[in-house]
Amino acid sequence: MEAPRRERISYKKYKNSLLTLVSNLSIAILLFQFPLTDAYSHIRASDQLDDSADTGASALNNNNKLLIILIDGFRWDYYTRQKAKLPGFSQLISDGTHAEWVEPMFPSLSYPTWTTIATGLYPEEHKILGNYMLHRPSPIDTTTNDELSTIPETVFSLLNDSTKLPFWWKFVEQIWTTVTKAGRKVSLANWARCDVPFNGILPEVCTGYVYQDVNTHFRDDLLNALKRLQNGFSLAMVYDDLIDHVGHKFGPDSNELKLTLVHRDAQIRELLMAIQMSGMANKINVIITSDHGMTSLDKTVKRIYLEEFVNMGDVHRVVDYGTVVSIAAEKDRSAALAQSLAAIPSAGVLVYSKDDIPEELHYKRGTFALDFLLVAKPGYFIVGVKGEKQIPNDEKSSSAQPYAGVHGYFNMTDMRTVFFAKGPAFKKGKIQPPFRVVDQYQIFMKVLGLSPNRHHGNWDSVKDMLVA
């Protein structure tokens, strides 16, 4: 996910907070040596409830529970380059299954990938095409009674309440709705748009995403998720964006990133110990996944300045900047805008009209796709325009150096991400060949013993990691 835009963050204060957290890590590790600490007192085996209320036929075990942890911006090689300092993730690997890597989709951005993880569908079908989108109403079609035609022009913007408008989310059912419809309890923590009803249905517990300088509640979110799984819930989902924020601000190769990963590893290790002490290790499956990787935005990356190529009189809106940009033309100005965009060097940026977007991107049939799509190649970065036509309209969008780290590229090794899994449904010590982000949804449903909705996953790509 992108760094926050709503407020200027004191990263000096943030960095000091991070280093304080990490400096306390040695104390936390010492606590791990004791057989039971107060942190686990509420999840002892004696507190377990009867699981007989669970419904749905399972090919694995009717009592299987699933905890999905999405750590935003976790690049595929972050673990291997410092694994000696990451005993929690090492335990996941030795006691469970992990993928060599997970292939991201296009675009390798947060909101589209979160929705793909929760549906198994590509963006052109689930309709969430980016962290920023523009709905432009078309003439009312009385034959289809399309309600979108009656909705005025609306912006979908990463960190404000525009993302909560129901019409963005009406097209497909996400996993928490499916599991809820099956009569099971679902809990989500810090998870974007679990708080928007789908056909009037909400999960039992949902805390929507709220940005914080440092996510200090991740540990509590994990332990609360475990407590709920122990007390009758079938599915818990926890989201964390700290790794992503640090990667954007300091870069993927920074010491700050490495320290942050060590701290998150300690909390994962604490969770694994808590599961063992709860007496639920034979029922709870833990999956840690991510949405994309991260790459450096340094001086070697060539900048493409949109304002040098386009006549802004031809432009209605420019949506996003960086690696993937969409442009809506003013009425009757598409041809003129296309001619201007053709001057952008194709060695660095691929420019597509909507109808010409390649099928392999799984994008062009998206309801909110605009007139033109610009895709930066690795080594290039698109700088947005100044003024109200730019979405988002802030200083970062027209800056040549908004971040130290970026993502969103297509077919780039640094965009690869991770998958770890441990529990009764998964083989022990299994190294799974690479698979795609869209393949994960069917794993979740298999573990829960529920039939998946239609999806784009390939079962043969993932089935060997499961015990049955």
Coordinates of C-alpha atoms in Angstrom, one line a residue:
M1 CA 0.0 0.0 0.0
E2 CA 1.1 3.6 -0.5
A3 CA 2.4 5.8 2.3
P4 CA -0.4 7.8 3.9
R5 CA -1.6 11.1 2.3
R6 CA -4.0 12.6 4.7
E7 CA -1.5 14.2 7.1
R8 CA 2.1 14.9 7.2
I9 CA 3.8 12.3 9.4
S10 CA 6.7 13.0 11.7
Y11 CA 9.0 10.2 10.5
K12 CA 11.7 11.3 12.9
K13 CA 9.2 10.5 15.7
Y14 CA 8.2 7.3 13.8
K15 CA 11.8 6.1 13.5
N16 CA 12.5 6.8 17.2
S17 CA 9.4 4.8 18.1
L18 CA 10.4 2.0 15.9
L19 CA 13.9 1.8 17.3
T20 CA 12.4 1.9 20.9
L21 CA 10.2 -1.1 20.0
V22 CA 13.1 -3.0 18.6
S23 CA 15.4 -2.2 21.5
N24 CA 12.8 -3.8 23.8
L25 CA 12.8 -6.9 21.7
S26 CA 15.6 -8.6 23.7
I27 CA 13.3 -8.4 26.8
A28 CA 10.4 -9.9 24.9
I29 CA 12.6 -12.8 23.7
L30 CA 13.6 -13.5 27.3
L31 CA 9.9 -13.8 28.2
F32 CA 9.4 -16.4 25.4
Q33 CA 11.6 -18.8 27.5
F34 CA 9.0 -19.2 30.2
P35 CA 6.3 -21.9 29.8
L36 CA 3.4 -19.5 30.2
T37 CA 3.2 -15.7 30.6
D38 CA 0.4 -13.4 31.6
A39 CA -0.1 -12.5 27.9
Y40 CA -1.5 -16.0 27.3
S41 CA -3.6 -16.4 30.4
H42 CA -6.9 -15.7 28.5
I43 CA -6.3 -18.4 26.0
R44 CA -5.5 -21.5 28.1
A45 CA -7.1 -24.8 26.9
S46 CA -9.5 -24.8 29.8
D47 CA -11.3 -21.8 28.2
Q48 CA -12.2 -23.6 25.0
L49 CA -15.9 -23.7 23.9
D50 CA -17.7 -26.5 22.1
D51 CA -17.0 -26.3 18.3
S52 CA -20.1 -28.4 17.4
A53 CA -21.9 -25.4 16.1
D54 CA -19.6 -25.1 13.1
T55 CA -21.4 -25.9 9.8
G56 CA -20.3 -26.9 6.3
A57 CA -18.8 -30.1 5.0
S58 CA -15.0 -30.2 5.2
A59 CA -12.7 -32.3 3.1
L60 CA -10.2 -31.9 5.9
N61 CA -11.8 -31.5 9.3
N62 CA -15.1 -29.9 10.3
N63 CA -13.3 -28.3 13.3
N64 CA -10.6 -26.6 11.2
K65 CA -10.1 -22.9 12.1
L66 CA -8.3 -20.4 9.9
L67 CA -6.3 -17.3 10.8
I68 CA -5.2 -15.2 7.7
I69 CA -2.6 -12.6 8.4
L70 CA -1.9 -10.1 5.6
I71 CA 1.4 -8.3 6.0
D72 CA 1.4 -5.5 3.4
G73 CA 4.5 -5.1 1.3
F74 CA 6.4 -8.2 2.4
R75 CA 8.8 -8.9 -0.5
W76 CA 9.6 -12.5 -1.3
D77 CA 13.3 -12.3 -0.3
Y78 CA 12.9 -10.3 2.9
Y79 CA 13.0 -13.5 4.9
T80 CA 15.9 -15.3 3.2
R81 CA 18.3 -12.3 3.5
Q82 CA 18.0 -12.2 7.3
K83 CA 16.5 -15.5 8.3
A84 CA 19.0 -16.0 11.2
K85 CA 17.3 -13.1 12.9
L86 CA 13.7 -14.3 12.2
P87 CA 13.0 -17.4 14.3
G88 CA 9.2 -16.9 14.1
F89 CA 9.1 -17.2 10.3
S90 CA 11.7 -20.0 10.5
Q91 CA 9.3 -21.9 12.7
L92 CA 6.5 -21.4 10.2
I93 CA 8.8 -22.9 7.5
S94 CA 10.1 -25.9 9.5
D95 CA 6.6 -26.8 10.9
G96 CA 4.6 -26.0 7.9
T97 CA 4.5 -25.0 4.2
H98 CA 5.9 -22.0 2.4
A99 CA 6.0 -20.9 -1.2
E100 CA 9.2 -20.2 -3.0
W101 CA 7.4 -17.0 -3.9
V102 CA 3.9 -15.8 -5.0
E103 CA 3.5 -14.1 -8.3
P104 CA 1.7 -10.8 -8.0
M105 CA -1.0 -9.7 -10.4
F106 CA -1.5 -6.5 -12.3
P107 CA -1.4 -4.0 -10.9
S108 CA 0.7 -5.0 -7.9
L109 CA -1.0 -2.4 -5.7
S110 CA -2.8 -2.9 -2.4
Y111 CA -6.6 -2.4 -2.9
P112 CA -6.8 -4.5 -6.0
T113 CA -4.7 -7.3 -4.5
W114 CA -6.5 -7.3 -1.2
T115 CA -9.7 -7.9 -3.1
T116 CA -8.2 -10.6 -5.2
I117 CA -6.9 -12.4 -2.1
A118 CA -10.5 -12.3 -0.7
T119 CA -12.2 -13.4 -3.9
G120 CA -9.8 -15.3 -6.1
L121 CA -10.8 -13.0 -9.0
Y122 CA -8.8 -10.6 -11.2
P123 CA -9.4 -6.9 -10.9
E124 CA -11.4 -6.6 -14.1
E125 CA -14.0 -8.9 -12.5
H126 CA -14.0 -7.7 -8.9
K127 CA -13.8 -4.1 -10.2
I128 CA -11.2 -2.7 -7.8
L129 CA -8.6 -1.5 -10.3
G130 CA -6.4 0.6 -8.1
N131 CA -5.8 2.5 -4.9
Y132 CA -7.5 5.4 -6.7
M133 CA -10.3 5.1 -9.1
L134 CA -12.8 7.4 -10.9
H135 CA -16.4 6.6 -11.6
R136 CA -17.7 8.5 -14.6
P137 CA -21.5 8.0 -15.1
S138 CA -22.6 6.9 -18.5
P139 CA -26.0 7.7 -20.1
I140 CA -28.8 5.8 -18.3
D141 CA -29.5 2.5 -20.0
T142 CA -33.2 1.8 -19.4
T143 CA -32.8 -1.8 -20.6
T144 CA -30.5 -2.8 -17.8
N145 CA -31.6 -0.3 -15.1
D146 CA -28.0 0.2 -14.2
E147 CA -27.8 2.1 -11.0
L148 CA -24.3 3.3 -11.7
S149 CA -25.7 5.6 -14.4
T150 CA -27.5 7.5 -11.6
I151 CA -24.4 8.0 -9.4
P152 CA -22.5 11.2 -10.0
E153 CA -18.8 11.3 -10.8
T154 CA -17.1 9.9 -7.7
V155 CA -13.5 9.4 -6.7
F156 CA -12.2 6.3 -4.9
S157 CA -9.3 7.5 -2.7
L158 CA -7.1 5.2 -0.7
L159 CA -7.4 6.6 2.8
N160 CA -10.7 8.4 3.1
D161 CA -14.4 7.3 3.4
S162 CA -15.0 7.3 -0.4
T163 CA -13.8 3.7 -0.3
K164 CA -16.9 2.8 1.9
L165 CA -19.5 3.7 -0.7
P166 CA -21.4 0.5 -1.4
F167 CA -21.5 0.7 -5.2
W168 CA -17.7 0.0 -5.4
W169 CA -18.3 -3.3 -3.7
K170 CA -21.6 -4.6 -5.1
F171 CA -20.1 -6.8 -7.8
V172 CA -18.6 -9.8 -6.0
E173 CA -18.9 -11.6 -2.7
Q174 CA -15.7 -11.6 -0.5
I175 CA -14.7 -14.5 1.7
W176 CA -16.0 -13.1 4.9
T177 CA -19.5 -12.8 3.5
T178 CA -19.4 -16.4 2.1
V179 CA -18.3 -17.8 5.5
T180 CA -20.9 -15.7 7.3
K181 CA -23.6 -17.0 5.0
A182 CA -22.6 -20.5 5.9
G183 CA -23.6 -19.8 9.5
R184 CA -20.1 -19.3 10.8
K185 CA -18.5 -16.5 12.8
V186 CA -15.9 -14.3 11.2
S187 CA -13.6 -11.7 12.8
L188 CA -11.6 -9.1 10.9
A189 CA -9.1 -6.6 12.3
N190 CA -7.8 -3.6 10.5
W191 CA -9.2 -5.0 7.3
A192 CA -10.3 -2.6 4.6
R193 CA -14.0 -2.6 3.7
C194 CA -15.1 -5.6 5.7
D195 CA -17.3 -2.8 7.2
V196 CA -19.3 -2.4 3.9
P197 CA -22.4 -4.7 3.8
F198 CA -22.8 -7.0 0.9
N199 CA -26.4 -7.7 0.2
G200 CA -27.1 -6.5 3.8
I201 CA -24.6 -9.0 5.3
L202 CA -21.7 -8.0 7.6
P203 CA -19.3 -10.3 9.5
E204 CA -19.7 -10.9 13.2
V205 CA -16.7 -8.7 14.0
C206 CA -15.1 -6.1 11.7
T207 CA -12.7 -3.4 12.5
G208 CA -12.0 -1.4 9.3
Y209 CA -8.6 -0.2 8.3
V210 CA -7.4 2.9 10.2
Y211 CA -3.9 4.3 9.5
Q212 CA -1.5 4.9 12.4
D213 CA 2.1 6.1 12.4
V214 CA 3.1 2.8 14.0
N215 CA 0.6 0.0 14.2
T216 CA 0.9 -0.7 18.0
H217 CA -2.2 -2.9 18.1
F218 CA -0.9 -5.7 15.7
R219 CA 0.0 -7.9 18.7
D220 CA -3.3 -7.4 20.3
D221 CA -5.1 -8.0 17.0
L222 CA -3.3 -11.4 16.7
L223 CA -4.1 -12.5 20.3
N224 CA -7.7 -11.3 20.0
A225 CA -8.1 -13.3 16.8
L226 CA -6.8 -16.4 18.5
K227 CA -9.2 -15.9 21.4
R228 CA -12.1 -15.6 19.0
L229 CA -11.1 -18.7 17.1
Q230 CA -11.0 -20.5 20.5
N231 CA -14.5 -19.2 21.3
G232 CA -16.6 -20.4 18.3
F233 CA -15.2 -18.3 15.4
S234 CA -14.2 -20.2 12.2
L235 CA -12.2 -17.5 10.4
A236 CA -10.1 -14.6 11.6
M237 CA -8.3 -12.1 9.4
V238 CA -5.7 -9.6 10.5
Y239 CA -4.1 -6.9 8.4
D240 CA -0.9 -5.0 9.1
D241 CA 0.8 -2.3 7.0
L242 CA 3.9 -1.4 9.0
I243 CA 6.4 -3.3 6.7
D244 CA 4.9 -1.5 3.7
H245 CA 5.1 2.0 5.3
V246 CA 8.7 1.5 6.3
G247 CA 9.5 0.2 2.8
H248 CA 8.0 3.3 1.2
K249 CA 9.7 5.7 3.6
F250 CA 13.2 4.2 4.0
G251 CA 13.4 1.8 1.1
P252 CA 13.4 -2.0 0.9
D253 CA 17.1 -2.4 1.6
S254 CA 17.2 0.0 4.6
N255 CA 18.2 -1.0 8.2
E256 CA 14.8 0.4 9.3
L257 CA 13.0 -2.2 7.2
K258 CA 15.2 -5.0 8.6
L259 CA 14.6 -3.9 12.2
T260 CA 10.8 -3.7 11.6
L261 CA 10.8 -7.2 10.2
V262 CA 12.6 -8.4 13.3
H263 CA 10.0 -6.8 15.5
R264 CA 7.1 -8.3 13.6
D265 CA 8.8 -11.7 13.7
A266 CA 8.8 -11.5 17.5
Q267 CA 5.1 -11.0 17.5
I268 CA 4.5 -13.9 15.1
R269 CA 6.6 -16.1 17.3
E270 CA 4.5 -15.0 20.3
L271 CA 1.4 -15.9 18.4
L272 CA 2.7 -19.4 17.5
M273 CA 3.6 -20.0 21.2
A274 CA 0.1 -18.8 22.2
I275 CA -1.6 -21.2 19.8
Q276 CA 0.5 -24.1 21.2
M277 CA -0.4 -23.2 24.8
S278 CA -4.1 -22.8 24.0
G279 CA -4.5 -26.5 23.2
M280 CA -5.8 -25.5 19.8
A281 CA -2.7 -26.3 17.7
N282 CA -4.5 -29.3 16.2
K283 CA -7.4 -27.2 15.0
I284 CA -6.0 -23.8 14.0
N285 CA -4.3 -23.1 10.7
V286 CA -2.3 -20.0 10.3
I287 CA -1.6 -18.4 6.9
I288 CA 0.6 -15.4 6.4
T289 CA 0.4 -13.8 3.0
S290 CA 1.0 -10.4 1.4
D291 CA -0.1 -8.3 -1.5
H292 CA 3.1 -7.2 -3.3
G293 CA 6.8 -6.6 -2.9
M294 CA 8.8 -3.3 -3.0
T295 CA 11.7 -1.9 -5.1
S296 CA 13.9 1.1 -4.6
L297 CA 13.1 4.5 -6.2
D298 CA 16.6 5.8 -6.5
K299 CA 18.4 8.1 -8.9
T300 CA 18.8 5.4 -11.5
V301 CA 15.1 5.3 -12.0
K302 CA 14.1 7.6 -14.9
R303 CA 11.2 10.0 -14.4
I304 CA 8.5 10.6 -17.0
Y305 CA 6.8 13.9 -16.4
L306 CA 3.3 13.8 -17.8
E307 CA 2.9 17.5 -18.1
E308 CA 5.7 17.5 -20.6
F309 CA 3.6 15.4 -23.0
V310 CA -0.1 16.2 -22.6
N311 CA -2.2 19.3 -23.2
M312 CA -4.1 19.6 -20.0
G313 CA -7.1 20.9 -21.9
D314 CA -7.5 17.4 -23.3
V315 CA -7.4 15.8 -19.9
H316 CA -10.4 15.4 -17.6
R317 CA -8.7 13.6 -14.7
V318 CA -5.4 11.8 -14.1
V319 CA -5.8 9.0 -11.7
D320 CA -2.7 8.0 -9.6
Y321 CA 1.0 8.4 -10.4
G322 CA 4.2 6.3 -10.2
T323 CA 3.9 2.9 -11.8
V324 CA 0.3 2.7 -13.1
V325 CA -1.7 5.7 -14.2
S326 CA -5.2 6.0 -15.7
I327 CA -6.4 9.1 -17.7
A328 CA -9.9 10.2 -18.5
A329 CA -10.1 12.4 -21.5
E330 CA -12.4 15.5 -21.8
K331 CA -15.4 15.0 -24.0
D332 CA -14.5 14.6 -27.7
R333 CA -10.7 15.0 -26.9
S334 CA -9.7 11.3 -26.8
A335 CA -8.1 11.4 -30.3
A336 CA -6.0 14.5 -29.4
L337 CA -5.0 13.1 -26.1
A338 CA -4.0 9.8 -27.7
Q339 CA -1.7 11.7 -30.1
S340 CA 0.0 13.5 -27.2
L341 CA 0.4 10.3 -25.2
A342 CA 2.0 8.6 -28.2
A343 CA 5.0 10.8 -27.7
I344 CA 5.9 9.2 -24.4
P345 CA 9.0 7.0 -24.9
S346 CA 7.8 3.4 -25.2
A347 CA 11.0 2.2 -23.8
G348 CA 9.9 3.4 -20.4
V349 CA 6.1 3.6 -20.4
L350 CA 3.5 1.5 -22.3
V351 CA 0.4 3.6 -23.3
Y352 CA -2.8 1.8 -24.0
S353 CA -6.3 3.0 -25.0
K354 CA -8.9 1.1 -23.0
D355 CA -9.8 -1.3 -25.9
D356 CA -6.2 -2.2 -26.5
I357 CA -5.2 -3.1 -23.0
P358 CA -3.6 -6.7 -23.2
E359 CA -5.8 -9.5 -22.0
E360 CA -2.9 -10.8 -19.8
L361 CA -3.4 -7.8 -17.6
H362 CA -7.0 -8.8 -16.7
Y363 CA -7.9 -5.1 -16.5
K364 CA -9.7 -3.6 -19.5
R365 CA -13.2 -5.0 -18.8
G366 CA -13.2 -3.4 -15.4
T367 CA -16.2 -1.2 -14.9
F368 CA -14.0 1.7 -13.7
A369 CA -11.4 1.5 -16.4
L370 CA -10.7 4.9 -18.1
D371 CA -9.8 6.0 -21.6
F372 CA -6.1 5.4 -21.3
L373 CA -3.8 3.3 -19.2
L374 CA -0.1 4.1 -18.7
V375 CA 2.1 1.3 -17.4
A376 CA 5.7 2.2 -16.3
K377 CA 8.3 -0.4 -17.0
P378 CA 10.8 -1.3 -14.3
G379 CA 13.4 1.5 -14.1
Y380 CA 10.8 4.2 -14.9
F381 CA 8.4 6.3 -12.8
I382 CA 5.5 8.5 -13.9
V383 CA 5.3 11.9 -12.2
G384 CA 1.8 13.2 -12.0
V385 CA 0.5 16.6 -12.9
K386 CA -0.1 19.6 -10.6
G387 CA -3.6 20.8 -9.9
E388 CA -7.2 19.6 -9.3
K389 CA -7.2 17.3 -12.3
Q390 CA -4.7 15.0 -10.5
I391 CA -6.0 12.2 -8.2
P392 CA -4.7 12.3 -5.5
N393 CA -4.0 16.1 -5.6
D394 CA -1.1 16.4 -3.2
E395 CA 2.6 17.2 -3.2
K396 CA 3.6 13.6 -3.6
S397 CA 1.7 13.1 -6.9
S398 CA 3.8 15.7 -8.7
S399 CA 7.1 14.9 -6.9
A400 CA 10.0 13.2 -8.6
Q401 CA 10.9 11.6 -5.2
P402 CA 7.7 10.9 -3.2
Y403 CA 9.1 7.8 -1.6
A404 CA 12.3 5.7 -1.2
G405 CA 10.4 2.5 -2.2
V406 CA 7.6 1.8 -4.7
H407 CA 5.6 -1.0 -6.1
G408 CA 3.0 -1.6 -8.8
Y409 CA 5.3 -2.8 -11.6
F410 CA 4.3 -5.7 -13.9
N411 CA 6.7 -8.7 -14.4
M412 CA 9.3 -7.5 -12.0
T413 CA 11.1 -9.8 -9.5
D414 CA 10.9 -7.3 -6.7
M415 CA 7.1 -7.4 -6.8
R416 CA 7.0 -11.0 -5.8
T417 CA 5.7 -11.8 -2.4
V418 CA 5.3 -14.5 0.3
F419 CA 3.0 -17.3 1.6
F420 CA 3.6 -19.2 4.8
A421 CA 1.2 -21.7 6.3
K422 CA 1.1 -23.9 9.4
G423 CA -1.5 -26.1 10.9
P424 CA -3.3 -29.4 10.7
A425 CA -4.3 -28.8 7.0
F426 CA -0.8 -28.3 5.8
K427 CA 2.2 -30.5 5.2
K428 CA 5.2 -30.1 7.4
G429 CA 8.4 -28.9 5.8
K430 CA 6.9 -28.5 2.4
I431 CA 8.4 -26.0 -0.1
Q432 CA 5.7 -25.1 -2.6
P433 CA 6.7 -24.0 -6.1
P434 CA 5.6 -20.5 -7.0
F435 CA 1.9 -19.8 -7.6
R436 CA -0.2 -16.7 -8.2
V437 CA -2.1 -14.4 -5.9
V438 CA -5.4 -15.6 -7.4
D439 CA -4.6 -19.1 -6.4
Q440 CA -4.8 -18.4 -2.6
Y441 CA -8.6 -18.0 -2.2
Q442 CA -9.3 -21.7 -3.0
I443 CA -6.8 -22.7 -0.3
F444 CA -8.7 -20.7 2.3
M445 CA -12.0 -22.3 1.3
K446 CA -10.6 -25.8 1.2
V447 CA -9.2 -25.4 4.8
L448 CA -12.6 -24.1 6.0
G449 CA -14.4 -27.0 4.3
L450 CA -16.6 -24.7 2.1
S451 CA -17.2 -24.6 -1.6
P452 CA -15.5 -21.6 -3.2
N453 CA -17.4 -19.2 -5.4
R454 CA -16.2 -18.9 -9.0
H455 CA -12.6 -17.8 -9.1
H456 CA -9.5 -17.6 -11.4
G457 CA -7.3 -19.9 -9.3
N458 CA -5.7 -23.1 -10.5
W459 CA -6.0 -25.9 -7.9
D460 CA -3.1 -27.9 -9.4
S461 CA -0.8 -25.1 -8.5
V462 CA -1.5 -25.3 -4.7
K463 CA -3.0 -28.7 -3.9
D464 CA 0.2 -30.4 -3.0
M465 CA 0.8 -28.2 0.1
L466 CA -2.3 -29.7 1.8
V467 CA -2.5 -33.0 3.7
A468 CA -5.7 -34.0 1.8

